[in-house]
Short mmCIF file of C-alpha atoms and ligand atoms in Angstrom, two decimals:
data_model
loop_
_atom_site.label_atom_id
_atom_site.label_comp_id
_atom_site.label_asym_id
_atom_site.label_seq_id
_atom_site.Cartn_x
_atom_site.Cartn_y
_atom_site.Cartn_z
CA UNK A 9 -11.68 26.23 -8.20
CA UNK A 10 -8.30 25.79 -6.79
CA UNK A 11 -8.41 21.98 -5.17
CA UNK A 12 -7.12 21.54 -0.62
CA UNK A 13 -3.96 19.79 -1.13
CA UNK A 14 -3.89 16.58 0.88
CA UNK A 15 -0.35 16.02 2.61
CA UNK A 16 0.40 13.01 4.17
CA UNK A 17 3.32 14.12 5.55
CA UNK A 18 1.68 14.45 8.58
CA UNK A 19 -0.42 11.98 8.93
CA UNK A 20 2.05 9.74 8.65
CA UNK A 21 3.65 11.32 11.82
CA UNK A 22 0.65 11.25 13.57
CA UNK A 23 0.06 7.39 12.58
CA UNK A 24 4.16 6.30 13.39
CA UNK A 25 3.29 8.41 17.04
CA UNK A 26 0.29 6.93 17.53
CA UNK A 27 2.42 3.43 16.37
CA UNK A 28 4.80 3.87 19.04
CA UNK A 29 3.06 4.27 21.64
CA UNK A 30 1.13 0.95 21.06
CA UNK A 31 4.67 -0.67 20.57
CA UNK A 32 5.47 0.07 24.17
CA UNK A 33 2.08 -0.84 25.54
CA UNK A 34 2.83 -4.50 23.43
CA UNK A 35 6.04 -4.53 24.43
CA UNK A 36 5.18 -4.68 27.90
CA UNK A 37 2.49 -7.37 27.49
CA UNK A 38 4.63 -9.78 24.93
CA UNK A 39 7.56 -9.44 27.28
CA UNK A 40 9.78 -8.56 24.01
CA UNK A 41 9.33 -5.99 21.29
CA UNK A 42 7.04 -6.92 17.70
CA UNK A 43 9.30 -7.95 15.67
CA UNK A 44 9.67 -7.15 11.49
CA UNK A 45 11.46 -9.67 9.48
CA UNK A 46 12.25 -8.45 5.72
CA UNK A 47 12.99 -11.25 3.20
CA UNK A 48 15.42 -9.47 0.29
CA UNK A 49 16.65 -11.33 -2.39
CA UNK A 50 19.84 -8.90 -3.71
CA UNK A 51 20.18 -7.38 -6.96
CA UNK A 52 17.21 -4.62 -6.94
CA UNK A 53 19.46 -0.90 -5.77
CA UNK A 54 15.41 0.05 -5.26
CA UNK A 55 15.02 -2.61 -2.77
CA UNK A 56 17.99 -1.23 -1.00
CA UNK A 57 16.27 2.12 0.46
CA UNK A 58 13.30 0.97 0.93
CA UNK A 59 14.63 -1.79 2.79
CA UNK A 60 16.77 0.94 4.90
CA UNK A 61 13.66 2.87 5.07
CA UNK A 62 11.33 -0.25 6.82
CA UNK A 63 14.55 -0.39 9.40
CA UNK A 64 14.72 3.67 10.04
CA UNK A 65 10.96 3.10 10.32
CA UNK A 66 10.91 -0.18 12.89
CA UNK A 67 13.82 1.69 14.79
CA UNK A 68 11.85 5.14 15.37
CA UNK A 69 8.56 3.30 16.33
CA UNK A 70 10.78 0.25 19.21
CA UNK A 71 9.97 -2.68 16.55
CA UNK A 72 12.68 -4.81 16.22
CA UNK A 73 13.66 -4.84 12.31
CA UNK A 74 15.56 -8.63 11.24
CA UNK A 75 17.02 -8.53 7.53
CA UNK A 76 17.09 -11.93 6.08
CA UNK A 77 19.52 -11.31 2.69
CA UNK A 78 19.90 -13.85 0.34
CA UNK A 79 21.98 -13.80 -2.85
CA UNK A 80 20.83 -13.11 -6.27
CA UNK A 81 21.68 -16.66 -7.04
CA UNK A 82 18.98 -18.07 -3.61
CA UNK A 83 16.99 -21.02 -5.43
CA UNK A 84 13.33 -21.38 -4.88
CA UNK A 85 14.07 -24.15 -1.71
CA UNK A 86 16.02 -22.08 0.27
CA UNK A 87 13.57 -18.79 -0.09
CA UNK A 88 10.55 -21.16 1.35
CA UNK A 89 12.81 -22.74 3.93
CA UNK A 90 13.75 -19.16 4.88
CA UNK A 91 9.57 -18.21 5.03
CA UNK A 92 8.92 -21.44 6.62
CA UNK A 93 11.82 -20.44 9.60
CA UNK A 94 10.10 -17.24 10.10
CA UNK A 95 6.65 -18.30 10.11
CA UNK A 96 7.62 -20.28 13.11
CA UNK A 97 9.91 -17.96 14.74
CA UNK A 98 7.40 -16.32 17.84
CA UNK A 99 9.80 -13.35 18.19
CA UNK A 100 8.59 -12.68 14.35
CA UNK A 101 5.51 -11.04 14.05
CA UNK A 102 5.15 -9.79 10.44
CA UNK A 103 7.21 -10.86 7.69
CA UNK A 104 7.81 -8.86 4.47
CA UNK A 105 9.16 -10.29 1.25
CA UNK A 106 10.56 -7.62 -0.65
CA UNK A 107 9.26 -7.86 -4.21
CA UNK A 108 10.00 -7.96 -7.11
CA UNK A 109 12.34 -10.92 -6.83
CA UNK A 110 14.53 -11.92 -9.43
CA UNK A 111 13.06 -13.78 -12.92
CA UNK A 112 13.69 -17.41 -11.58
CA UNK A 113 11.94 -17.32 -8.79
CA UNK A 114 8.35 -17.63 -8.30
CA UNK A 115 6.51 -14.50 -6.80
CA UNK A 116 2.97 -16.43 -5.89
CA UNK A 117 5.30 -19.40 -4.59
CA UNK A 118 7.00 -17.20 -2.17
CA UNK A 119 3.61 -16.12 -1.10
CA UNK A 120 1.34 -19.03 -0.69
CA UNK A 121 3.90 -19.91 1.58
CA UNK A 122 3.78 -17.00 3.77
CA UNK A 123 1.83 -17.36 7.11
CA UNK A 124 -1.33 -14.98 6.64
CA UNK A 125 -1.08 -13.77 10.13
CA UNK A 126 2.36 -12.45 9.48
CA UNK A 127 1.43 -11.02 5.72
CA UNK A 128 1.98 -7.45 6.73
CA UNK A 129 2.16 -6.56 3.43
CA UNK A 130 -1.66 -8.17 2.87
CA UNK A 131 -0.52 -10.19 -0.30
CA UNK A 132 -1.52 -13.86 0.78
CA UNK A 133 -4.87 -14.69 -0.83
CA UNK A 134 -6.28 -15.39 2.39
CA UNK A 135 -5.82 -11.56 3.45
CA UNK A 136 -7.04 -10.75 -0.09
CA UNK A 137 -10.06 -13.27 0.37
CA UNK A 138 -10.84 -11.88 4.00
CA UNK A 139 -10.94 -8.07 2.82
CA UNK A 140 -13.13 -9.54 -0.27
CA UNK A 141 -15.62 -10.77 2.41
CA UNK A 142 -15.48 -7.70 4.27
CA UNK A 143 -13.72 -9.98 7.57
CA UNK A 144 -11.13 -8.25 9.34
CA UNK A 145 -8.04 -8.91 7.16
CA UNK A 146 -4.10 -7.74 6.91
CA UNK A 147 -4.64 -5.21 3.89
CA UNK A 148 -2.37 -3.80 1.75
CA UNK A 149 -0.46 -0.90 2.75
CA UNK A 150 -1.15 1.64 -0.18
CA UNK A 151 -4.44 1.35 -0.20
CA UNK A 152 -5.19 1.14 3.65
CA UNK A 153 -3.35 4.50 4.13
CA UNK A 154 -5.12 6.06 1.00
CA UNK A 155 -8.10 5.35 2.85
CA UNK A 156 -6.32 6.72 6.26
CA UNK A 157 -6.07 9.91 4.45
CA UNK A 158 -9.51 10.38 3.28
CA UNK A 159 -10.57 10.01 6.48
CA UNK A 160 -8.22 12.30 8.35
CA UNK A 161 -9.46 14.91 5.69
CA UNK A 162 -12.20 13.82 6.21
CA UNK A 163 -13.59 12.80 2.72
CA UNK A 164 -17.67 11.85 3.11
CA UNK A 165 -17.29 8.18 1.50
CA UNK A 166 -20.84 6.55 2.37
CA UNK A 167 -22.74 6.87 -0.58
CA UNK A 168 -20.43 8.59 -3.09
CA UNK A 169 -20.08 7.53 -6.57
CA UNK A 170 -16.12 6.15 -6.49
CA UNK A 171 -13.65 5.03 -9.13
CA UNK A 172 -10.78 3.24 -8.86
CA UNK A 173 -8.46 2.95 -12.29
CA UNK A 174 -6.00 0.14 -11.63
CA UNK A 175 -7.08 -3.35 -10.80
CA UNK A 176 -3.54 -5.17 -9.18
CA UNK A 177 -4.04 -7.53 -5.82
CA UNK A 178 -1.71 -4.56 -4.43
CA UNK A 179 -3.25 -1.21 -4.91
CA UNK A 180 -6.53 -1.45 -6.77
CA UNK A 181 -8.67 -3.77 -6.41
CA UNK A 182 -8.28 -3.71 -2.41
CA UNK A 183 -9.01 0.08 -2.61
CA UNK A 184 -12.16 -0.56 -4.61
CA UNK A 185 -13.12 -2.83 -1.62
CA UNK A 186 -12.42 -0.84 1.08
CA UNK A 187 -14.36 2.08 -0.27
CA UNK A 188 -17.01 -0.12 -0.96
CA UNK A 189 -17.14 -1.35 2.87
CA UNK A 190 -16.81 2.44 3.54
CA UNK A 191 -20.26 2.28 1.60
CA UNK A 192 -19.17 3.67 -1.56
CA UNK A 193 -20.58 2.86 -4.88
CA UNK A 194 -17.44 1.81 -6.62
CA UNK A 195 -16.58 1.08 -10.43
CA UNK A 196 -13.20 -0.16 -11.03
CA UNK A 197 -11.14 0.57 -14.14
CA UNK A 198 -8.75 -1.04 -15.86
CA UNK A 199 -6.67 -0.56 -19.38
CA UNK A 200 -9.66 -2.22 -20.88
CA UNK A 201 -12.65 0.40 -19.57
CA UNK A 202 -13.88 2.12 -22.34
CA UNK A 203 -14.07 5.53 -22.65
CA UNK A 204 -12.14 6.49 -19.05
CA UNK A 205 -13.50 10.09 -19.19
CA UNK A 206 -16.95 9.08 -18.77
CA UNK A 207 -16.47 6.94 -16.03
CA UNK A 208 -14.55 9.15 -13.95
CA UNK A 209 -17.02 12.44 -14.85
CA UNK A 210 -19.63 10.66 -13.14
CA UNK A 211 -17.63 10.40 -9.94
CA UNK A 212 -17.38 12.17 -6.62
CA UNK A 213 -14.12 10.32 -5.92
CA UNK A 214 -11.20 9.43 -8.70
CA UNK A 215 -8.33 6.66 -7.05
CA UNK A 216 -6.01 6.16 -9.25
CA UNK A 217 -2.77 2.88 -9.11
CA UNK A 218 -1.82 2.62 -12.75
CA UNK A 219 1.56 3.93 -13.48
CA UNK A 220 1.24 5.92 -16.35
CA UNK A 221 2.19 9.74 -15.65
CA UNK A 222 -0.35 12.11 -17.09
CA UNK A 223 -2.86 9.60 -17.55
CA UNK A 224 -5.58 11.39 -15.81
CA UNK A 225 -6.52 14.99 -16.87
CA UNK A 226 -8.54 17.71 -16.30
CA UNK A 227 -11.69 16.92 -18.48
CA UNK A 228 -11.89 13.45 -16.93
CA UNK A 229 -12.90 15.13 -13.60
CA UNK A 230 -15.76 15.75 -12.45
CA UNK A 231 -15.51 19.31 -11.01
CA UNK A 232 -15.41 19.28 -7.10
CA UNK A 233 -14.25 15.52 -6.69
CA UNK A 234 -11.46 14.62 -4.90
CA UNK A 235 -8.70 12.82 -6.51
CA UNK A 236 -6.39 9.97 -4.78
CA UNK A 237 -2.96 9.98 -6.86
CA UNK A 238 -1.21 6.30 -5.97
CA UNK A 239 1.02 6.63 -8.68
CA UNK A 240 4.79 6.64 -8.10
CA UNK A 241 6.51 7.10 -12.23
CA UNK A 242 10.09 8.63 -12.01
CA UNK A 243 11.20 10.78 -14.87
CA UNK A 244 14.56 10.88 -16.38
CA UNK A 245 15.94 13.66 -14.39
CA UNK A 246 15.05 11.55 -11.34
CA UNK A 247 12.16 13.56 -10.22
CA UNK A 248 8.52 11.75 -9.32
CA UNK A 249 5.46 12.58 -10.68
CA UNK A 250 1.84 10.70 -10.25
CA UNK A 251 -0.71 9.83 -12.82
CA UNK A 252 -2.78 12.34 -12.57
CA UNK A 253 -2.03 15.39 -14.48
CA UNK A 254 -1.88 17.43 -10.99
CA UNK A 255 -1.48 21.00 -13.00
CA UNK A 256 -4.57 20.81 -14.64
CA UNK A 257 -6.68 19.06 -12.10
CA UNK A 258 -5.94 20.93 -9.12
CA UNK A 259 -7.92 23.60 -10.95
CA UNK A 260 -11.51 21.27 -11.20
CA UNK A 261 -11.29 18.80 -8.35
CA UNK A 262 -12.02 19.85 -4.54
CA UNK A 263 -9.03 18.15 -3.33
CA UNK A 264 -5.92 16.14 -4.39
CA UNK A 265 -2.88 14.45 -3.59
CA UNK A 266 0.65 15.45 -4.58
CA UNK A 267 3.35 13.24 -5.74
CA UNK A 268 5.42 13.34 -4.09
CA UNK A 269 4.26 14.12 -0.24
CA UNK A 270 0.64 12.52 -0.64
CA UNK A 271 0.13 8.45 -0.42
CA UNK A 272 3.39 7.67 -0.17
CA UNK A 273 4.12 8.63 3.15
CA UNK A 274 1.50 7.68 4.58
CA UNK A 275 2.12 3.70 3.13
CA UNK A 276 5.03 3.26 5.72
CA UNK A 277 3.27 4.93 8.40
CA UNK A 278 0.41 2.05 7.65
CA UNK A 279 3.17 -1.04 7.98
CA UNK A 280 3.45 -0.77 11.52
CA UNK A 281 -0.50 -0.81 11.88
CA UNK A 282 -0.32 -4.07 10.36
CA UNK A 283 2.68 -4.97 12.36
CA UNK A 284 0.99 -4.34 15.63
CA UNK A 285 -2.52 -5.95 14.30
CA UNK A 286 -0.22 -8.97 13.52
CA UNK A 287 1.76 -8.68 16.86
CA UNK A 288 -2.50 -8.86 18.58
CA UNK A 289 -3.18 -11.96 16.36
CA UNK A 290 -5.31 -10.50 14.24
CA UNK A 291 -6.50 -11.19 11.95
P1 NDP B 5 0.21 -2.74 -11.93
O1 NDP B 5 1.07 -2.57 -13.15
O2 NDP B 5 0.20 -4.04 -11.22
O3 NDP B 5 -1.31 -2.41 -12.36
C1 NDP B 5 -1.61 -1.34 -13.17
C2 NDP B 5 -3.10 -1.30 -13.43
O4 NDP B 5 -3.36 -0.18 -14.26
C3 NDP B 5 -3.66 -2.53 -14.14
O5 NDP B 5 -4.86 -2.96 -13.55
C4 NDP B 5 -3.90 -2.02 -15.57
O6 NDP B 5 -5.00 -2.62 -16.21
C5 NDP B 5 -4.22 -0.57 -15.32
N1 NDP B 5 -3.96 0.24 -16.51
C6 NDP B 5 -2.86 0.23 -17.30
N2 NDP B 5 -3.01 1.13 -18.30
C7 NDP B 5 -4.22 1.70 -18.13
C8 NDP B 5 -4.95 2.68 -18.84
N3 NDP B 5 -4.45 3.27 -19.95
N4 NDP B 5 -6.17 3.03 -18.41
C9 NDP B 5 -6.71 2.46 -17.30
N5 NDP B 5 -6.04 1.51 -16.56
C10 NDP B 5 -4.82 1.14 -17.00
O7 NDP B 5 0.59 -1.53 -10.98
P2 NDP B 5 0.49 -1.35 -9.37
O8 NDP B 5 -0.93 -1.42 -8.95
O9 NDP B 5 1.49 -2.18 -8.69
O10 NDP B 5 1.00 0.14 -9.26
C11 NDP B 5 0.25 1.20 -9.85
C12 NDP B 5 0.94 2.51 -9.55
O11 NDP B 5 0.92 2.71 -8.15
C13 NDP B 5 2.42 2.56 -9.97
O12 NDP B 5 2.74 3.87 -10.37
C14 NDP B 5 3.14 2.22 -8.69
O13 NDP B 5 4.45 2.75 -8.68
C15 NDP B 5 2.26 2.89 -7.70
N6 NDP B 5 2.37 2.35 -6.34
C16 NDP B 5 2.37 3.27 -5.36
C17 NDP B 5 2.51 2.90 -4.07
C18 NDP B 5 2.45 3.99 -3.03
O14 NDP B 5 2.78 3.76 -1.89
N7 NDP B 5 1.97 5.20 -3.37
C19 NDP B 5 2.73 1.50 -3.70
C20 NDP B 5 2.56 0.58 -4.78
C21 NDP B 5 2.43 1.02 -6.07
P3 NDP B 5 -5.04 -4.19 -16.61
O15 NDP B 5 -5.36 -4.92 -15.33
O16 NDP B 5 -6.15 -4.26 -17.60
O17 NDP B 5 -3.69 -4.52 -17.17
#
């Protein structure tokens, strides 16, 4: 069996379309346009394009995109007065804090100090709590648009044995609870499951946000699943591969993602979702 490919590329245009539109429709009601406000601390050349990416994004879909840069040097006070400014600012709708920030200062601080209705990135605990309750919550990016592609390809989900390997607040362990409100049985793995292989071979559907390339193979899958690559690992020539050993396994599962050109573009696509769910008030 030679696995369906699932592209994101364009779903991701179809979602930043379907985005736009709904800018201009808010746009018109708020009297202004939903505003993005990116919090980067310098220092990280990563943090550079995707910061340029969330702008080319914001731009393309009528969101207004506000970079707030602070020096490498920014102490803890000024990055919370700099949250605490946006949190109140009503032309700012969702506000991004562009991780990971330098050693000395404090990740969770940053956070707790966010205003969960602007947390399009889904990190507060409050977002995490609401999506553990199964209330309408800001939810991560990653795994909201992994979930945006199993449904465009339309993946059956209700009732399906799931795993998820990976257990981070970012990727993971909200993925194992939205399949789980998409009535999935889940298990979720982590570097301490024993025996992987068995786990997975029971499953109809394999997610996997670890970040080890090659970590999933062939004789871990069951054959006909479909597999959900979030795994991003750049080699030393600069190319990207996932975790999943995609040679071997596109020859057992049903369907898989590429890496590149499978989650990842659909993760962008899924920011201005939030954006506009955060521009509505909700959650
Ligand atoms: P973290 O490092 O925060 O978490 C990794 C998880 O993998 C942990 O839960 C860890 O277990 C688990 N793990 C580590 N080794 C093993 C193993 N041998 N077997 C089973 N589980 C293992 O990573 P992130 O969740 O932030 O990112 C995961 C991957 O997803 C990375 O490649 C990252 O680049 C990518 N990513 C992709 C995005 C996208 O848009 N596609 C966005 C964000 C991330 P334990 O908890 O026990 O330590």
């Amino acid at each position: 069996m030679i696995a369906t490919i699932l592209h994101g590329k364009g779903l991701a245009e179809t979602l930043r379309a379907a985005a736009r539109t709904e800018i201009a429709t808010l746009t018109t009601e708020l009297g202004r346009a939903p505003g993005l406000a990116v919090i980067q601390v310098e220092g990280d050349p990563a943090s550079n394009r995707y910061v340029r990416s969330i702008a080319r994004l914001c731009d393309g879909a009528g969101a207004r995109f506000q970079l707030e840069l602070l020096p490498a040097t920014t102490s803890l006070a000024t990055l919370l007065a700099t949250i605490v400014r946006l949190n109140a600012d009503p032309a700012v709708d969702g506000i991004l804090i562009q991780l990971p920030l330098p050693a000395h200062l404090d990740p969770n601080a940053a956070i707790m100090a966010l205003d969960y209705r602007k947390d399009i990135d889904g990190v507060h605990p409050i977002n995490a709590g609401l999506l553990a309750q199964g209330r309408p919550a800001l939810v991560p990016n990653t795994p909201a648009g992994g979930m945006a592609l199993l449904r465009h390809y339309g993946v059956a989900l209700r009732g399906v044995r799931a795993a998820v390997v990976g257990r981070s607040a970012i990727v993971g362990r909200p993925m194992a609870q939205l399949l789980t409100l998409a009535d999935a049985t889940v298990t979720l793995c982590h570097s301490r499951t024993t025996d992987l292989g068995a786990v997975l071979r029971e499953c109809e559907l394999v997610c996997v946000a670890v970040g080890r390339p090659g970590l999933i193979t062939a004789e871990m899958i069951r054959p006909g699943a479909t597999v959900i690559d979030f795994g991003t690992n750049v080699r030393e020539d600069g190319s990207m591969v996932g975790d999943v050993d995609f040679a071997s396994v596109v020859e057992v599962a049903s369907a898989i993602t590429p890496v590149p050109g499978g989650t990842g573009p659909v993760t962008n696509a899924v920011l201005l979702s939030n954006l506009i769910s955060a521009a509505r008030g909700l959650p």
